[in-house]
Tab-separated table of C-alpha atoms in Angstrom:
chain	number	residue	atom	x	y	z
H	24	UNK	CA	-0.876	-12.542	-28.468
H	25	UNK	CA	-0.881	-15.127	-25.669
H	26	UNK	CA	-3.711	-14.839	-23.172
H	27	UNK	CA	-2.845	-15.541	-19.509
H	28	UNK	CA	-5.651	-16.038	-16.977
H	29	UNK	CA	-4.946	-14.828	-13.429
H	30	UNK	CA	-6.616	-16.258	-10.332
H	31	UNK	CA	-6.100	-17.060	-6.681
H	32	UNK	CA	-7.796	-18.727	-3.724
H	33	UNK	CA	-5.486	-18.805	-0.699
H	34	UNK	CA	-6.051	-19.914	2.873
H	35	UNK	CA	-3.901	-21.522	5.552
H	36	UNK	CA	-6.249	-23.660	7.614
H	37	UNK	CA	-5.656	-24.433	11.284
H	38	UNK	CA	-7.971	-27.391	11.874
H	39	UNK	CA	-7.649	-26.991	15.640
H	40	UNK	CA	-9.521	-23.696	15.424
H	41	UNK	CA	-13.197	-24.146	16.344
H	42	UNK	CA	-14.303	-21.289	14.067
H	43	UNK	CA	-14.923	-21.804	10.362
H	44	UNK	CA	-13.712	-19.416	7.658
H	45	UNK	CA	-16.655	-18.210	5.585
H	46	UNK	CA	-16.915	-15.993	2.522
H	47	UNK	CA	-17.082	-12.845	4.643
H	48	UNK	CA	-13.491	-13.471	5.780
H	49	UNK	CA	-12.318	-13.408	2.162
H	50	UNK	CA	-14.392	-10.332	1.421
H	51	UNK	CA	-12.876	-8.550	4.434
H	52	UNK	CA	-9.426	-9.079	2.894
H	53	UNK	CA	-10.685	-7.465	-0.340
H	54	UNK	CA	-11.750	-10.219	-2.706
H	55	UNK	CA	-10.712	-8.802	-6.085
H	56	UNK	CA	-12.568	-9.604	-9.288
H	57	UNK	CA	-11.756	-8.820	-12.916
H	58	UNK	CA	-10.039	-5.481	-13.442
H	59	UNK	CA	-9.773	-4.976	-9.663
H	60	UNK	CA	-6.839	-7.423	-9.801
H	61	UNK	CA	-4.862	-4.762	-11.661
H	62	UNK	CA	-4.587	-2.883	-8.358
H	63	UNK	CA	-1.965	-5.435	-7.320
H	64	UNK	CA	0.411	-3.841	-9.835
H	65	UNK	CA	3.658	-2.714	-8.215
H	66	UNK	CA	3.022	-4.512	-4.904
H	67	UNK	CA	5.390	-7.025	-3.324
H	68	UNK	CA	2.796	-9.792	-3.700
H	69	UNK	CA	2.372	-12.865	-5.900
H	70	UNK	CA	-0.652	-11.426	-7.770
H	71	UNK	CA	1.427	-8.272	-8.178
H	72	UNK	CA	4.092	-10.409	-9.837
H	73	UNK	CA	1.506	-11.893	-12.177
H	74	UNK	CA	0.197	-8.477	-13.182
H	75	UNK	CA	3.601	-6.841	-13.566
H	76	UNK	CA	5.043	-9.672	-15.669
H	77	UNK	CA	2.082	-9.841	-18.029
H	78	UNK	CA	1.753	-6.087	-18.546
H	79	UNK	CA	5.517	-5.749	-19.151
H	80	UNK	CA	5.452	-8.277	-22.006
H	81	UNK	CA	3.984	-7.038	-25.295
H	82	UNK	CA	3.323	-10.633	-26.359
H	83	UNK	CA	1.051	-11.320	-23.392
H	84	UNK	CA	-2.505	-10.323	-22.558
H	85	UNK	CA	-4.064	-10.642	-19.105
H	86	UNK	CA	-7.441	-12.232	-18.385
H	87	UNK	CA	-7.991	-11.322	-14.700
H	88	UNK	CA	-10.646	-13.482	-13.032
H	89	UNK	CA	-10.683	-13.563	-9.203
H	90	UNK	CA	-8.075	-13.416	-6.431
H	91	UNK	CA	-9.028	-13.962	-2.826
H	92	UNK	CA	-7.341	-14.755	0.471
H	93	UNK	CA	-8.424	-14.755	4.087
H	94	UNK	CA	-6.653	-14.483	7.415
H	95	UNK	CA	-5.640	-18.015	8.473
H	96	UNK	CA	-8.239	-19.701	10.623
H	97	UNK	CA	-10.569	-22.678	10.776
H	98	UNK	CA	-11.908	-24.871	8.002
H	99	UNK	CA	-13.142	-23.010	4.898
H	100	UNK	CA	-16.907	-23.322	4.410
H	101	UNK	CA	-18.692	-24.831	1.426
H	102	UNK	CA	-20.216	-21.418	0.773
H	103	UNK	CA	-16.809	-19.787	0.361
H	104	UNK	CA	-15.549	-22.626	-1.844
H	105	UNK	CA	-18.651	-22.650	-4.025
H	106	UNK	CA	-18.506	-18.887	-4.529
H	107	UNK	CA	-14.807	-18.394	-5.210
H	108	UNK	CA	-14.150	-21.626	-7.109
H	109	UNK	CA	-17.404	-21.127	-8.999
H	110	UNK	CA	-16.389	-17.647	-10.149
H	111	UNK	CA	-12.918	-18.926	-11.038
H	112	UNK	CA	-14.352	-21.741	-13.153
H	113	UNK	CA	-16.855	-19.488	-14.918
H	114	UNK	CA	-14.162	-16.909	-15.574
H	115	UNK	CA	-11.884	-19.542	-17.105
H	116	UNK	CA	-14.689	-20.668	-19.403
H	117	UNK	CA	-15.110	-17.110	-20.664
H	118	UNK	CA	-11.391	-16.343	-20.866
H	119	UNK	CA	-10.404	-19.160	-23.223
H	120	UNK	CA	-6.851	-18.525	-22.027
H	121	UNK	CA	-3.661	-20.055	-23.390
H	122	UNK	CA	-2.306	-20.507	-19.845
H	123	UNK	CA	-3.403	-20.044	-16.239
H	124	UNK	CA	-1.382	-18.633	-13.323
H	125	UNK	CA	-2.790	-19.261	-9.864
H	126	UNK	CA	-1.850	-18.195	-6.353
H	127	UNK	CA	-2.989	-20.865	-3.902
H	128	UNK	CA	-1.692	-21.450	-0.397
H	129	UNK	CA	-1.171	-25.193	-0.258
H	130	UNK	CA	-2.564	-25.843	3.235
H	131	UNK	CA	-6.252	-25.098	2.731
H	132	UNK	CA	-8.748	-27.487	4.294
H	133	UNK	CA	-12.396	-27.094	3.356
H	134	UNK	CA	-15.698	-28.626	4.359
H	135	UNK	CA	-15.368	-30.559	1.104
H	136	UNK	CA	-11.752	-31.716	1.204
H	137	UNK	CA	-8.580	-32.114	3.269
H	138	UNK	CA	-6.767	-31.153	0.064
H	139	UNK	CA	-8.409	-27.844	-0.778
H	140	UNK	CA	-5.910	-26.922	-3.480
H	141	UNK	CA	-6.107	-30.330	-5.113
H	142	UNK	CA	-9.864	-29.877	-5.364
H	143	UNK	CA	-9.474	-26.363	-6.796
H	144	UNK	CA	-7.038	-27.644	-9.414
H	145	UNK	CA	-9.406	-30.488	-10.305
H	146	UNK	CA	-12.107	-27.933	-11.033
H	147	UNK	CA	-9.689	-25.795	-13.050
H	148	UNK	CA	-8.602	-28.783	-15.118
H	149	UNK	CA	-12.235	-29.712	-15.744
H	150	UNK	CA	-12.608	-26.350	-17.489
H	151	UNK	CA	-9.305	-25.856	-19.304
H	152	UNK	CA	-8.494	-29.481	-20.082
H	153	UNK	CA	-5.218	-31.384	-19.686
H	154	UNK	CA	-3.054	-29.438	-22.132
H	155	UNK	CA	-3.338	-25.803	-21.028
H	156	UNK	CA	-0.369	-24.843	-18.776
H	157	UNK	CA	-1.538	-24.266	-15.190
H	158	UNK	CA	1.176	-22.577	-13.152
H	159	UNK	CA	0.861	-22.731	-9.384
H	160	UNK	CA	2.565	-20.443	-6.865
H	161	UNK	CA	2.317	-21.748	-3.299
H	162	UNK	CA	3.097	-20.510	0.156
H	163	UNK	CA	6.032	-22.664	1.291
H	164	UNK	CA	3.972	-23.840	4.293
H	165	UNK	CA	2.044	-26.050	1.889
H	166	UNK	CA	0.987	-29.619	2.612
H	167	UNK	CA	1.468	-30.730	-0.986
H	168	UNK	CA	-0.350	-33.784	-2.374
H	169	UNK	CA	0.207	-36.017	-5.370
H	170	UNK	CA	-3.051	-34.664	-6.809
H	171	UNK	CA	-1.673	-31.132	-6.746
H	172	UNK	CA	1.522	-32.266	-8.461
H	173	UNK	CA	-0.389	-34.174	-11.136
H	174	UNK	CA	-2.810	-31.339	-11.931
H	175	UNK	CA	-0.360	-28.422	-12.006
H	176	UNK	CA	2.127	-27.953	-14.839
H	177	UNK	CA	4.697	-26.310	-12.558
H	178	UNK	CA	4.605	-25.736	-8.772
H	179	UNK	CA	6.617	-22.805	-7.422
H	180	UNK	CA	6.632	-22.501	-3.618
H	181	UNK	CA	8.087	-19.405	-2.000
H	182	UNK	CA	11.827	-19.720	-1.360
H	183	UNK	CA	11.755	-17.504	1.704
H	184	UNK	CA	10.202	-17.361	5.146
H	185	UNK	CA	9.404	-14.513	5.809
H	186	UNK	CA	7.813	-14.599	2.372
H	187	UNK	CA	9.677	-11.728	0.755
H	188	UNK	CA	9.867	-13.354	-2.696
H	189	UNK	CA	6.157	-13.610	-3.519
H	190	UNK	CA	6.464	-11.075	-6.336
H	191	UNK	CA	9.430	-12.894	-7.859
H	192	UNK	CA	7.592	-16.226	-7.849
H	193	UNK	CA	4.617	-14.571	-9.557
H	194	UNK	CA	6.850	-13.169	-12.285
H	195	UNK	CA	8.576	-16.542	-12.668
H	196	UNK	CA	5.242	-18.343	-13.080
H	197	UNK	CA	4.282	-16.080	-15.990
H	198	UNK	CA	7.691	-16.419	-17.639
H	199	UNK	CA	7.640	-20.214	-17.367
H	200	UNK	CA	4.108	-20.342	-18.771
H	201	UNK	CA	5.335	-18.428	-21.800
H	202	UNK	CA	8.243	-20.858	-22.228
H	203	UNK	CA	5.846	-23.803	-22.202
H	204	UNK	CA	3.640	-22.124	-24.798
H	205	UNK	CA	6.669	-21.339	-26.942
H	206	UNK	CA	7.828	-24.941	-26.777
H	207	UNK	CA	11.129	-24.268	-25.004
H	208	UNK	CA	10.022	-25.882	-21.728
H	209	UNK	CA	8.510	-29.328	-21.216
H	210	UNK	CA	7.940	-29.678	-17.477
H	211	UNK	CA	8.800	-32.984	-15.810
H	212	UNK	CA	8.206	-33.327	-12.077
H	213	UNK	CA	9.518	-35.282	-9.126
H	214	UNK	CA	7.781	-35.449	-5.751
H	215	UNK	CA	8.856	-36.714	-2.336
H	216	UNK	CA	7.111	-36.484	1.019
H	217	UNK	CA	8.516	-36.780	4.527
H	218	UNK	CA	6.880	-37.948	7.753
H	219	UNK	CA	8.109	-34.771	9.386
H	220	UNK	CA	6.281	-31.779	10.827
H	221	UNK	CA	8.423	-28.744	11.509
H	222	UNK	CA	7.398	-26.184	14.114
H	223	UNK	CA	7.154	-22.714	12.638
H	224	UNK	CA	10.233	-20.939	14.105
H	225	UNK	CA	12.706	-23.418	12.603
H	226	UNK	CA	11.318	-22.829	9.128
H	227	UNK	CA	12.957	-19.384	9.155
H	228	UNK	CA	15.089	-19.404	6.011
H	229	UNK	CA	17.608	-16.957	7.455
H	230	UNK	CA	19.097	-19.583	9.782
H	231	UNK	CA	19.865	-23.291	10.034
H	232	UNK	CA	18.277	-25.772	9.340
H	233	UNK	CA	15.952	-24.126	6.810
H	234	UNK	CA	18.736	-22.026	5.318
H	235	UNK	CA	20.926	-25.106	4.931
H	236	UNK	CA	18.174	-26.945	3.084
H	237	UNK	CA	17.443	-23.987	0.812
H	238	UNK	CA	21.145	-23.650	-0.014
H	239	UNK	CA	21.125	-27.264	-1.220
H	240	UNK	CA	18.002	-26.580	-3.303
H	241	UNK	CA	19.643	-23.526	-4.898
H	242	UNK	CA	22.745	-25.574	-5.676
H	243	UNK	CA	20.632	-28.075	-7.627
H	244	UNK	CA	19.017	-25.193	-9.501
H	245	UNK	CA	22.408	-24.236	-10.947
H	246	UNK	CA	21.969	-27.182	-13.318
H	247	UNK	CA	20.469	-25.745	-16.517
H	248	UNK	CA	18.171	-28.769	-16.784
H	249	UNK	CA	16.549	-27.921	-13.430
H	250	UNK	CA	13.706	-25.400	-13.487
H	251	UNK	CA	12.847	-25.328	-9.778
H	252	UNK	CA	13.558	-27.220	-6.556
H	253	UNK	CA	10.583	-26.459	-4.363
H	254	UNK	CA	10.777	-26.912	-0.606
H	255	UNK	CA	7.400	-27.147	1.139
H	256	UNK	CA	7.897	-26.998	4.896
H	257	UNK	CA	4.295	-28.035	5.508
H	258	UNK	CA	1.766	-26.671	7.980
H	259	UNK	CA	1.788	-28.770	11.113
H	260	UNK	CA	-1.401	-27.327	12.602
H	261	UNK	CA	-3.610	-29.106	10.071
H	262	UNK	CA	-4.669	-32.498	11.396
H	263	UNK	CA	-5.128	-34.171	8.012
H	264	UNK	CA	-3.849	-37.258	6.162
H	265	UNK	CA	-1.837	-34.977	3.844
H	266	UNK	CA	0.135	-33.015	6.451
H	267	UNK	CA	3.919	-32.952	6.279
H	268	UNK	CA	7.057	-31.632	4.585
H	269	UNK	CA	7.567	-32.305	0.888
H	270	UNK	CA	9.682	-31.488	-2.146
H	271	UNK	CA	8.518	-30.813	-5.718
H	272	UNK	CA	11.212	-30.636	-8.383
H	273	UNK	CA	10.635	-29.503	-11.967
H	274	UNK	CA	13.086	-30.143	-14.787
H	275	UNK	CA	12.971	-29.530	-18.512
H	276	UNK	CA	11.852	-32.912	-19.782
H	277	UNK	CA	13.869	-35.146	-17.425
H	278	UNK	CA	11.486	-36.901	-15.020
H	279	UNK	CA	14.177	-39.263	-13.739
H	280	UNK	CA	16.411	-36.359	-12.745
H	281	UNK	CA	13.491	-34.547	-11.097
H	282	UNK	CA	12.596	-37.557	-8.959
H	283	UNK	CA	16.221	-38.222	-8.000
H	284	UNK	CA	16.660	-34.649	-6.762
H	285	UNK	CA	13.361	-34.757	-4.859
H	286	UNK	CA	14.420	-37.964	-3.115
H	287	UNK	CA	17.866	-36.583	-2.294
H	288	UNK	CA	16.368	-33.398	-0.877
H	289	UNK	CA	14.002	-35.435	1.306
H	290	UNK	CA	16.851	-37.602	2.621
H	291	UNK	CA	18.954	-34.515	3.324
H	292	UNK	CA	16.146	-32.844	5.291
H	293	UNK	CA	15.375	-36.034	7.202
H	294	UNK	CA	18.970	-36.212	8.425
H	295	UNK	CA	18.505	-32.708	9.887
H	296	UNK	CA	15.226	-33.523	11.629
H	297	UNK	CA	16.636	-33.091	15.143
H	298	UNK	CA	17.533	-29.501	14.270
H	299	UNK	CA	13.857	-28.662	13.684
H	300	UNK	CA	13.085	-28.990	17.400
H	301	UNK	CA	12.498	-25.369	18.503
H	302	UNK	CA	13.751	-23.587	21.568
H	303	UNK	CA	12.099	-20.507	23.030
H	304	UNK	CA	12.068	-18.648	26.322
H	305	UNK	CA	9.143	-18.614	28.710
H	306	UNK	CA	7.186	-15.376	28.966
H	307	UNK	CA	8.875	-14.409	32.236
H	308	UNK	CA	12.368	-15.273	30.968
H	309	UNK	CA	11.819	-13.363	27.745
H	310	UNK	CA	10.535	-10.179	29.370
H	311	UNK	CA	13.240	-10.135	32.025
H	312	UNK	CA	15.854	-10.604	29.304
H	313	UNK	CA	14.316	-7.749	27.313
H	314	UNK	CA	14.285	-5.414	30.315
H	315	UNK	CA	17.944	-6.244	30.974
H	316	UNK	CA	19.033	-5.266	27.472
H	317	UNK	CA	20.810	-1.871	27.486
H	318	UNK	CA	19.195	-0.700	24.265
H	319	UNK	CA	15.982	-1.246	22.353
H	320	UNK	CA	13.875	-2.047	20.667
H	321	UNK	CA	13.855	-5.658	21.800
H	322	UNK	CA	11.284	-7.532	19.736
H	323	UNK	CA	9.322	-10.318	21.453
H	324	UNK	CA	7.706	-12.819	19.075
H	325	UNK	CA	4.401	-14.120	20.441
H	326	UNK	CA	4.661	-17.456	18.633
H	327	UNK	CA	1.681	-19.266	20.139
H	328	UNK	CA	-0.781	-16.493	19.276
H	329	UNK	CA	0.233	-15.697	15.727
H	330	UNK	CA	-2.956	-15.002	13.733
H	331	UNK	CA	-0.909	-15.792	10.627
H	332	UNK	CA	-1.396	-19.420	11.653
H	333	UNK	CA	-5.054	-19.176	12.585
H	334	UNK	CA	-4.969	-18.114	16.239
H	335	UNK	CA	-7.427	-15.810	18.001
H	336	UNK	CA	-4.988	-12.855	18.201
H	337	UNK	CA	-6.342	-12.046	21.654
H	338	UNK	CA	-3.760	-13.927	23.715
H	339	UNK	CA	-2.746	-12.158	26.909
H	340	UNK	CA	0.338	-14.024	28.154
H	341	UNK	CA	2.905	-11.437	27.080
H	342	UNK	CA	0.682	-8.482	27.957
H	343	UNK	CA	0.230	-9.833	31.455
H	344	UNK	CA	3.988	-10.268	31.799
H	345	UNK	CA	4.764	-6.756	30.559
H	346	UNK	CA	2.322	-5.212	33.026
H	347	UNK	CA	3.251	-7.414	35.966
H	348	UNK	CA	7.014	-7.068	35.524
H	349	UNK	CA	6.846	-3.313	35.015
H	350	UNK	CA	8.224	-3.238	31.463
H	351	UNK	CA	8.061	0.506	30.832
H	352	UNK	CA	8.080	2.066	27.367
H	353	UNK	CA	6.815	-1.127	25.768
H	354	UNK	CA	4.139	-1.870	23.187
H	355	UNK	CA	2.224	-4.904	21.982
H	356	UNK	CA	-0.097	-5.500	19.114
H	357	UNK	CA	-2.460	-6.125	17.821
H	358	UNK	CA	-4.824	-7.674	20.350
H	359	UNK	CA	-8.145	-8.382	18.674
H	360	UNK	CA	-10.918	-7.383	21.079
H	361	UNK	CA	-13.918	-5.725	19.391
H	362	UNK	CA	-15.639	-5.286	22.755
H	363	UNK	CA	-12.826	-3.108	24.137
H	364	UNK	CA	-12.572	-1.197	20.851
H	365	UNK	CA	-16.245	-0.310	21.164
H	366	UNK	CA	-15.699	0.875	24.744
H	367	UNK	CA	-12.737	3.015	23.660
H	368	UNK	CA	-14.686	4.645	20.829
H	369	UNK	CA	-17.584	5.341	23.191
H	370	UNK	CA	-15.226	6.907	25.735
H	371	UNK	CA	-13.200	8.937	23.217
H	372	UNK	CA	-9.545	9.905	22.954
H	373	UNK	CA	-8.042	11.028	26.240
H	374	UNK	CA	-10.617	9.199	28.335
H	375	UNK	CA	-9.812	6.761	31.143
H	376	UNK	CA	-10.939	3.197	30.588
H	377	UNK	CA	-11.344	0.307	33.024
H	378	UNK	CA	-11.917	-2.942	31.188
H	379	UNK	CA	-11.154	-6.624	30.752
H	380	UNK	CA	-8.766	-6.919	27.803
H	381	UNK	CA	-8.214	-9.985	25.581
H	382	UNK	CA	-8.555	-13.709	26.276
H	383	UNK	CA	-12.245	-13.843	25.405
H	384	UNK	CA	-12.495	-16.217	22.442
H	385	UNK	CA	-11.301	-19.459	24.042
H	386	UNK	CA	-9.291	-20.743	26.991
H	387	UNK	CA	-6.176	-21.542	24.940
H	388	UNK	CA	-4.661	-18.067	24.700
H	389	UNK	CA	-4.796	-16.796	28.268
H	390	UNK	CA	-7.507	-15.030	30.196
H	391	UNK	CA	-9.001	-11.527	30.160
H	392	UNK	CA	-6.781	-9.056	32.003
H	393	UNK	CA	-8.206	-6.209	34.072
H	394	UNK	CA	-6.542	-2.999	32.911
H	395	UNK	CA	-6.636	0.658	33.746
H	396	UNK	CA	-5.839	2.607	30.617
H	397	UNK	CA	-5.956	5.914	28.806
H	398	UNK	CA	-7.333	5.981	25.277
H	399	UNK	CA	-4.441	7.491	23.325
H	400	UNK	CA	-5.663	7.237	19.751
H	401	UNK	CA	-8.586	5.965	17.672
H	402	UNK	CA	-8.536	5.115	13.966
H	403	UNK	CA	-10.301	3.251	11.170
H	404	UNK	CA	-7.407	0.774	11.095
H	405	UNK	CA	-6.412	1.118	7.445
H	406	UNK	CA	-2.711	1.064	6.560
H	407	UNK	CA	-0.315	0.217	3.734
H	408	UNK	CA	2.419	-2.394	4.091
H	409	UNK	CA	5.875	-0.863	3.680
H	410	UNK	CA	8.252	-3.763	4.265
H	411	UNK	CA	9.754	-6.429	2.012
H	412	UNK	CA	6.757	-8.742	2.464
H	413	UNK	CA	3.663	-7.463	0.677
H	414	UNK	CA	4.971	-3.907	0.404
H	415	UNK	CA	2.448	-1.605	-1.256
H	416	UNK	CA	-0.517	-3.833	-0.460
H	417	UNK	CA	-3.254	-2.625	1.883
H	418	UNK	CA	-4.026	-3.848	5.393
H	419	UNK	CA	-7.008	-3.342	7.633
H	420	UNK	CA	-7.276	-3.809	11.400
H	421	UNK	CA	-10.914	-2.770	11.597
H	422	UNK	CA	-11.626	0.024	14.020
H	423	UNK	CA	-8.581	0.349	16.254
H	424	UNK	CA	-7.737	1.897	19.605
H	425	UNK	CA	-4.330	2.475	21.178
H	426	UNK	CA	-4.486	2.151	24.954
H	427	UNK	CA	-1.817	3.257	27.429
H	428	UNK	CA	-2.163	0.560	30.105
H	429	UNK	CA	-0.844	1.089	33.605
H	430	UNK	CA	1.633	-1.534	34.843
H	431	UNK	CA	3.643	-2.001	38.000
H	432	UNK	CA	6.027	0.653	39.259
H	433	UNK	CA	4.371	3.328	37.126
H	434	UNK	CA	5.215	1.577	33.869
H	435	UNK	CA	3.175	2.123	30.707
H	436	UNK	CA	2.445	-0.503	28.066
H	437	UNK	CA	0.858	0.741	24.845
H	438	UNK	CA	-1.553	-1.793	23.379
H	439	UNK	CA	-2.959	-1.715	19.860
H	440	UNK	CA	-6.484	-3.127	20.179
H	441	UNK	CA	-8.235	-3.984	16.933
H	442	UNK	CA	-11.528	-5.384	15.736
H	443	UNK	CA	-9.863	-7.807	13.320
H	444	UNK	CA	-7.155	-10.461	13.600
H	445	UNK	CA	-4.050	-9.275	11.725
H	446	UNK	CA	-0.495	-10.580	11.932
H	447	UNK	CA	2.050	-7.946	12.975
H	448	UNK	CA	4.439	-8.643	10.117
H	449	UNK	CA	5.235	-5.027	9.257
H	450	UNK	CA	6.333	-2.013	11.270
H	451	UNK	CA	3.742	-0.086	9.237
H	452	UNK	CA	1.005	-1.628	11.356
H	453	UNK	CA	2.432	0.066	14.445
H	454	UNK	CA	3.375	3.329	12.753
H	455	UNK	CA	-0.113	3.693	11.323
H	456	UNK	CA	-1.409	3.783	14.898
H	457	UNK	CA	1.154	6.302	16.110
H	458	UNK	CA	3.362	3.711	17.810
H	459	UNK	CA	6.939	4.220	16.579
H	460	UNK	CA	8.845	0.938	17.084
H	461	UNK	CA	12.307	2.543	17.167
H	462	UNK	CA	11.235	4.638	20.151
H	463	UNK	CA	10.174	1.642	22.262
H	464	UNK	CA	12.397	-0.390	24.584
H	465	UNK	CA	10.249	-3.494	24.054
H	466	UNK	CA	7.804	-4.276	21.282
H	467	UNK	CA	5.816	-7.520	21.283
H	468	UNK	CA	4.431	-8.742	17.961
H	469	UNK	CA	1.723	-11.286	17.218
H	470	UNK	CA	3.904	-13.110	14.700
H	471	UNK	CA	6.267	-16.070	14.597
H	472	UNK	CA	8.650	-15.355	11.713
H	473	UNK	CA	7.117	-12.980	9.149
H	474	UNK	CA	7.858	-9.973	11.339
H	475	UNK	CA	11.583	-10.538	10.798
H	476	UNK	CA	11.442	-9.045	7.301
H	477	UNK	CA	10.527	-5.570	8.542
H	478	UNK	CA	11.658	-5.647	12.184
H	479	UNK	CA	15.143	-7.170	11.919
H	480	UNK	CA	16.715	-3.950	10.556
H	481	UNK	CA	15.576	-1.974	13.612
H	482	UNK	CA	15.780	-4.612	16.364
H	483	UNK	CA	18.506	-4.549	18.997
H	484	UNK	CA	17.528	-8.144	19.781
H	485	UNK	CA	14.807	-10.611	18.799
H	486	UNK	CA	13.478	-13.100	21.349
H	487	UNK	CA	11.144	-15.978	20.482
H	488	UNK	CA	8.602	-16.523	23.255
H	489	UNK	CA	6.948	-19.851	24.062
H	490	UNK	CA	3.390	-18.636	24.512
H	491	UNK	CA	0.210	-20.715	24.673
H	492	UNK	CA	-2.218	-20.909	21.771
H	493	UNK	CA	-3.220	-22.626	18.559
H	494	UNK	CA	0.319	-22.189	17.207
H	495	UNK	CA	2.237	-23.354	20.287
H	496	UNK	CA	5.665	-24.652	19.308
H	497	UNK	CA	5.365	-27.920	21.256
H	498	UNK	CA	3.378	-30.068	18.831
H	499	UNK	CA	2.800	-32.691	21.506
H	500	UNK	CA	0.271	-30.317	23.092
H	501	UNK	CA	-2.133	-31.005	20.194
H	502	UNK	CA	-4.507	-33.946	19.880
H	503	UNK	CA	-3.581	-35.211	16.426
H	504	UNK	CA	-5.945	-37.896	15.208
H	505	UNK	CA	-5.668	-37.991	11.414
H	506	UNK	CA	-2.063	-37.260	10.399
H	507	UNK	CA	0.034	-40.086	8.913
H	508	UNK	CA	1.861	-42.044	11.600
H	509	UNK	CA	4.653	-42.390	12.491
H	510	UNK	CA	5.362	-38.654	12.262
H	511	UNK	CA	8.416	-36.809	13.534
H	512	UNK	CA	8.679	-35.340	16.172
H	513	UNK	CA	5.594	-36.945	17.716
H	514	UNK	CA	6.926	-40.469	17.107
H	515	UNK	CA	10.645	-40.400	17.772
């Protein structure tokens, strides 16, 4: 019986956010310890892939330790690192496992290190030693370092954005660990970095240039000697010396081949760099275009205020436009505003509410908007993801209110107002609050790309909107001080 230890410590860190990410943020996302990890079984998640693959194989035994993630945000505190990494290390000491499978993000920055994952892997290696296989599944927005490559046996980034293949990568990590233990796989790695930062919308793997690059990676993987060609798009909103796109290639024992493919992938992507420059409509252009569409729902992607990249989730640019332009039968969500949620709960369902909504955390995401609204519904904010990304896993908005806000010309905009920042990547978030997306003419989501997995099948049209915020698509708006220079597209 081969014993496989399961762990995870995932966070995408936006260093431009002034707020740190402490342990409570991981606990709010349900930090799972020991047997609690088994609850991932059957979910469309990477830990779910770990659990399902191990339990389906009679030759494997699971040693579940700790899996935690937090909503993207500012730098992760020493307290969170000490707690989660400490429990992971102690669990590995007790487990005496034959192999380790880990879900890390790849773009975590902590109060200890710009390379959060490299530091986590260093601590793991200090416990298990150099010979135990350590399999690493990454979010493909990883800023991968040489230290990560050296300390992991195999690195498997997601192939897709939206990340609909997390479960598959988890299963693959377990299967490859077993091959290493059985002696049929001897991993050899190649690594290449690019001085290129790609804005989020053009990392969408359903369209060029990302799709073109992934097609080339898949073509290389047809060679039986090639285990994986990993494309890491990077996370541009981390001002660190390790930020940028990279490629990690794993072969079965052929380091020269792995490095050649990594270099060729990097050169191929570099030649497409101009195609990574994003285009999006202004708020006014986007809403007018949506109103003009004969059928709905038209989905507006609020790119600049996507909490999946560490924003405040209280941006008001699109809401203001919907109200001011009289976009009837529209909805937006979620807007994180605990103050307004408290007012709505105090008033009760059916009550009229006059309040200042959103724009309260900083001056980067718009300003508070005076609204006149009716409290339609109140809830505890719990829901279950139903789409291809994370399906079966649980989500939590905190206490949540749905407000019917009065716009121009008698129009009504329904707003999901939550206590917590949550990316609107699944239609289940709206349905759980009684907002049926198919019945809306316009639906605005706080998401850049992930929403496409669940919303594309129902959308009459999708429009990317150039909104302000910590994830604004124009990277020249940010005061980068520590990234490697020159860096495309800042230095053209």
